[in-house]
Amino acid sequence: MVEMVLSLALPFLVAVAVAGVLRLSAASGGAAGRLGGAGLVAGFLGWWLWARGLSPAVGEVLHLAPHVMLGGLLLGAVADGWLDRRPPAWAVAALFAVVCLWALAGRPVAAAELGAQGLTVTAGPAALWLLVTLALSRRIEAAVAAAPLLLLAVACLGLAAPPAALGQGAVAGAALALAAATLGLLVWGPAVTAAPGWIVTLGGGGTFVTLAAALLAATPAAAAMPASAGCSRR
């Protein structure tokens, strides 16, 4: 129980602290909103280092989560700082999505190999990625400014339930940590939530899709699909 509380408190408090520092140092509210998304990244990565340690190896889909989060931070900062929401920013987001989905599919090097993986491995995450990107990248009225972040947090909480029931504690813990880090941004109110920015969209949204893909890969039914496809080819 104590470990569970600590695993939720760490990403939340780190996100609050980092977002607060960036908000106070920003010159304007819009900049504060975009820079504040780095608090989500710091919160999740801080939890990852505490819970799982630092390792560049990618032995399973779940291990891609910190890589996606870090990549989302870097490209999101570029999109927020220089490109904003102009067409080049969407081009960066599309390129990031393609690279991440390629990694989630097992990094195939040929079209035939991608086909062997099966559309079920990539179609679901691709559709979810598009949905999450559109939901988080919208500019909305101040009265409902917290809606995108709340939506991401609730989605992460919902994602944590199935792996917990299936004995996939690692996926459940990562989803809860992402939810806690997302909620940490809400502490600073409209200055951060009115425009979550590309860091939240690419880093937070991309990591959410990665965790969903990790759950799919860890589900016995999903794991059996490639095997059954291989048997049918024989």
Short mmCIF file of C-alpha atoms in Angstrom, two decimals:
data_model
loop_
_atom_site.label_atom_id
_atom_site.label_comp_id
_atom_site.label_asym_id
_atom_site.label_seq_id
_atom_site.Cartn_x
_atom_site.Cartn_y
_atom_site.Cartn_z
CA MET A 1 0.00 0.00 0.00
CA VAL A 2 2.80 2.40 0.89
CA GLU A 3 4.58 1.62 -2.37
CA MET A 4 1.38 2.32 -4.31
CA VAL A 5 0.96 5.71 -2.62
CA LEU A 6 4.58 6.60 -3.32
CA SER A 7 4.29 5.53 -6.95
CA LEU A 8 1.35 7.91 -7.39
CA ALA A 9 2.71 10.75 -5.29
CA LEU A 10 6.11 10.89 -7.01
CA PRO A 11 4.92 11.65 -10.58
CA PHE A 12 2.24 14.01 -9.28
CA LEU A 13 4.59 16.06 -7.11
CA VAL A 14 7.36 16.18 -9.69
CA ALA A 15 4.88 17.33 -12.34
CA VAL A 16 3.54 20.02 -10.00
CA ALA A 17 7.03 21.27 -9.15
CA VAL A 18 8.41 21.33 -12.70
CA ALA A 19 5.26 22.86 -14.21
CA GLY A 20 5.25 25.47 -11.45
CA VAL A 21 8.86 26.49 -12.03
CA LEU A 22 8.28 26.76 -15.77
CA ARG A 23 5.08 28.71 -15.26
CA LEU A 24 6.73 31.21 -12.95
CA SER A 25 9.67 31.67 -15.30
CA ALA A 26 7.57 32.04 -18.46
CA ALA A 27 6.97 35.47 -19.89
CA SER A 28 3.32 34.95 -20.79
CA GLY A 29 0.40 32.67 -20.05
CA GLY A 30 0.50 31.04 -23.49
CA ALA A 31 4.15 30.18 -23.13
CA ALA A 32 3.51 28.93 -19.62
CA GLY A 33 0.86 26.56 -20.93
CA ARG A 34 3.15 25.08 -23.54
CA LEU A 35 6.22 24.84 -21.33
CA GLY A 36 4.18 23.44 -18.45
CA GLY A 37 3.74 20.22 -20.39
CA ALA A 38 7.34 19.39 -19.53
CA GLY A 39 6.09 18.80 -15.99
CA LEU A 40 4.14 15.78 -17.24
CA VAL A 41 7.27 14.41 -18.89
CA ALA A 42 9.40 14.98 -15.78
CA GLY A 43 6.79 13.37 -13.55
CA PHE A 44 6.47 10.22 -15.63
CA LEU A 45 10.17 9.81 -16.33
CA GLY A 46 10.97 10.44 -12.67
CA TRP A 47 8.61 7.64 -11.71
CA TRP A 48 10.07 5.37 -14.39
CA LEU A 49 13.60 5.87 -13.07
CA TRP A 50 12.43 5.20 -9.52
CA ALA A 51 10.32 2.13 -10.37
CA ARG A 52 12.20 0.51 -13.25
CA GLY A 53 15.62 2.12 -13.42
CA LEU A 54 17.52 3.46 -16.41
CA SER A 55 18.09 1.13 -19.33
CA PRO A 56 18.22 1.95 -23.07
CA ALA A 57 17.31 -1.63 -23.97
CA VAL A 58 13.89 -2.24 -25.50
CA GLY A 59 12.99 -5.85 -24.80
CA GLU A 60 9.21 -5.41 -25.01
CA VAL A 61 6.62 -2.86 -26.04
CA LEU A 62 6.35 -1.39 -22.55
CA HIS A 63 10.04 -0.44 -22.61
CA LEU A 64 9.28 2.00 -25.44
CA ALA A 65 7.25 4.23 -23.08
CA PRO A 66 10.12 6.40 -21.75
CA HIS A 67 11.60 6.68 -25.25
CA VAL A 68 8.28 7.91 -26.64
CA MET A 69 7.89 10.34 -23.73
CA LEU A 70 11.39 11.74 -24.20
CA GLY A 71 10.95 12.01 -27.97
CA GLY A 72 7.64 13.78 -27.41
CA LEU A 73 9.37 16.27 -25.13
CA LEU A 74 12.07 17.08 -27.68
CA LEU A 75 9.86 17.33 -30.76
CA GLY A 76 7.03 18.91 -28.79
CA ALA A 77 9.38 21.65 -27.61
CA VAL A 78 10.41 22.27 -31.23
CA ALA A 79 6.78 22.41 -32.36
CA ASP A 80 5.77 24.69 -29.49
CA GLY A 81 8.80 26.93 -29.59
CA TRP A 82 9.23 27.52 -33.31
CA LEU A 83 6.37 25.98 -35.24
CA ASP A 84 3.35 26.35 -32.93
CA ARG A 85 0.23 24.88 -34.64
CA ARG A 86 1.09 25.80 -38.18
CA PRO A 87 1.29 23.05 -40.86
CA PRO A 88 4.99 22.34 -40.11
CA ALA A 89 4.06 21.47 -36.53
CA TRP A 90 1.51 18.96 -37.77
CA ALA A 91 4.16 17.54 -40.11
CA VAL A 92 6.47 17.02 -37.12
CA ALA A 93 3.63 15.36 -35.21
CA ALA A 94 2.86 13.07 -38.15
CA LEU A 95 6.51 12.06 -38.54
CA PHE A 96 6.78 11.34 -34.81
CA ALA A 97 3.63 9.20 -34.97
CA VAL A 98 4.92 7.19 -37.94
CA VAL A 99 8.26 6.49 -36.24
CA CYS A 100 6.60 5.48 -32.97
CA LEU A 101 4.05 3.24 -34.67
CA TRP A 102 6.88 1.63 -36.63
CA ALA A 103 8.64 0.90 -33.35
CA LEU A 104 5.44 -0.46 -31.81
CA ALA A 105 5.06 -2.79 -34.81
CA GLY A 106 8.44 -4.34 -34.05
CA ARG A 107 10.57 -2.09 -36.29
CA PRO A 108 9.95 -4.01 -39.55
CA VAL A 109 12.42 -3.28 -42.35
CA ALA A 110 10.23 -4.34 -45.28
CA ALA A 111 6.60 -4.10 -46.30
CA ALA A 112 6.29 -7.88 -46.33
CA GLU A 113 7.55 -8.04 -42.76
CA LEU A 114 5.04 -5.42 -41.72
CA GLY A 115 2.30 -7.46 -43.33
CA ALA A 116 3.45 -10.51 -41.41
CA GLN A 117 3.00 -8.57 -38.20
CA GLY A 118 -0.68 -8.20 -39.07
CA LEU A 119 -2.82 -5.12 -39.38
CA THR A 120 -4.26 -5.82 -35.93
CA VAL A 121 -0.92 -4.83 -34.40
CA THR A 122 -0.79 -1.42 -36.06
CA ALA A 123 -4.33 -0.42 -37.03
CA GLY A 124 -5.62 -0.11 -33.48
CA PRO A 125 -2.70 1.96 -32.12
CA ALA A 126 -2.71 4.12 -35.27
CA ALA A 127 -6.40 4.94 -34.92
CA LEU A 128 -5.99 5.60 -31.20
CA TRP A 129 -2.96 7.81 -31.87
CA LEU A 130 -4.96 9.94 -34.31
CA LEU A 131 -7.85 10.25 -31.88
CA VAL A 132 -5.61 11.24 -28.97
CA THR A 133 -3.69 13.77 -31.07
CA LEU A 134 -6.86 15.46 -32.28
CA ALA A 135 -8.32 15.54 -28.76
CA LEU A 136 -5.23 17.00 -27.09
CA SER A 137 -4.23 19.47 -29.79
CA ARG A 138 -7.49 21.41 -29.84
CA ARG A 139 -7.67 24.96 -28.57
CA ILE A 140 -10.77 25.34 -26.41
CA GLU A 141 -12.51 27.96 -24.32
CA ALA A 142 -11.16 28.89 -20.91
CA ALA A 143 -14.35 27.66 -19.21
CA VAL A 144 -13.45 24.07 -20.13
CA ALA A 145 -9.70 24.53 -20.37
CA ALA A 146 -8.94 21.50 -18.22
CA ALA A 147 -10.93 19.12 -20.46
CA PRO A 148 -8.03 17.72 -22.57
CA LEU A 149 -5.85 16.99 -19.55
CA LEU A 150 -8.77 15.55 -17.60
CA LEU A 151 -9.62 13.37 -20.58
CA LEU A 152 -6.05 12.07 -20.74
CA ALA A 153 -5.97 11.43 -16.98
CA VAL A 154 -9.30 9.57 -17.01
CA ALA A 155 -8.21 7.55 -20.04
CA CYS A 156 -5.02 6.54 -18.22
CA LEU A 157 -7.01 5.51 -15.14
CA GLY A 158 -9.28 3.44 -17.34
CA LEU A 159 -6.29 1.89 -19.07
CA ALA A 160 -4.85 0.84 -15.69
CA ALA A 161 -7.83 -1.36 -14.81
CA PRO A 162 -7.54 -4.18 -17.41
CA PRO A 163 -3.82 -4.87 -16.90
CA ALA A 164 -4.33 -4.92 -13.14
CA ALA A 165 -7.04 -7.57 -13.59
CA LEU A 166 -4.85 -9.52 -16.03
CA GLY A 167 -1.81 -9.51 -13.77
CA GLN A 168 0.11 -7.00 -15.87
CA GLY A 169 1.18 -4.84 -12.95
CA ALA A 170 3.93 -3.06 -14.89
CA VAL A 171 1.49 -1.67 -17.46
CA ALA A 172 -1.02 -0.75 -14.77
CA GLY A 173 1.64 1.05 -12.72
CA ALA A 174 2.85 3.03 -15.73
CA ALA A 175 -0.71 4.05 -16.63
CA LEU A 176 -1.37 5.22 -13.07
CA ALA A 177 1.90 7.17 -13.05
CA LEU A 178 0.97 8.88 -16.32
CA ALA A 179 -2.45 9.77 -14.88
CA ALA A 180 -0.84 11.20 -11.73
CA ALA A 181 1.64 13.27 -13.74
CA THR A 182 -1.18 14.59 -15.91
CA LEU A 183 -3.22 15.59 -12.88
CA GLY A 184 -0.18 17.40 -11.53
CA LEU A 185 -0.49 19.93 -14.37
CA LEU A 186 -4.03 20.77 -13.33
CA VAL A 187 -2.80 22.29 -10.06
CA TRP A 188 -1.62 25.38 -11.93
CA GLY A 189 -4.98 26.09 -13.50
CA PRO A 190 -5.78 27.82 -16.80
CA ALA A 191 -2.24 29.16 -17.33
CA VAL A 192 -1.12 25.59 -18.01
CA THR A 193 -4.33 23.85 -19.05
CA ALA A 194 -5.71 26.35 -21.58
CA ALA A 195 -3.18 25.24 -24.21
CA PRO A 196 -1.55 21.93 -23.25
CA GLY A 197 0.81 22.20 -26.20
CA TRP A 198 2.62 19.67 -28.34
CA ILE A 199 4.72 18.34 -25.46
CA VAL A 200 1.58 17.00 -23.80
CA THR A 201 0.11 15.87 -27.12
CA LEU A 202 3.17 14.00 -28.35
CA GLY A 203 4.72 12.96 -25.06
CA GLY A 204 1.65 12.26 -22.95
CA GLY A 205 -0.63 11.12 -25.75
CA GLY A 206 2.06 9.04 -27.42
CA THR A 207 2.95 7.33 -24.15
CA PHE A 208 -0.72 6.55 -23.52
CA VAL A 209 -0.93 4.82 -26.92
CA THR A 210 2.30 2.97 -26.16
CA LEU A 211 0.88 1.65 -22.90
CA ALA A 212 -2.29 0.57 -24.69
CA ALA A 213 -0.15 -1.26 -27.25
CA ALA A 214 1.83 -2.86 -24.42
CA LEU A 215 -1.41 -4.15 -22.92
CA LEU A 216 -2.45 -5.54 -26.31
CA ALA A 217 0.93 -7.25 -26.72
CA ALA A 218 0.72 -8.74 -23.22
CA THR A 219 -2.78 -10.14 -23.78
CA PRO A 220 -2.66 -13.85 -24.63
CA ALA A 221 -5.31 -13.45 -27.36
CA ALA A 222 -3.28 -10.73 -29.04
CA ALA A 223 -0.09 -12.74 -28.76
CA ALA A 224 -1.80 -15.73 -30.36
CA MET A 225 -2.81 -13.78 -33.50
CA PRO A 226 0.61 -13.74 -35.20
CA ALA A 227 1.13 -17.41 -34.32
CA SER A 228 -2.23 -18.43 -35.79
CA ALA A 229 -1.50 -16.37 -38.89
CA GLY A 230 1.82 -18.17 -39.28
CA CYS A 231 0.13 -21.55 -38.93
CA SER A 232 -2.41 -20.66 -41.62
CA ARG A 233 0.39 -19.75 -44.04
CA ARG A 234 1.94 -23.16 -43.52
#
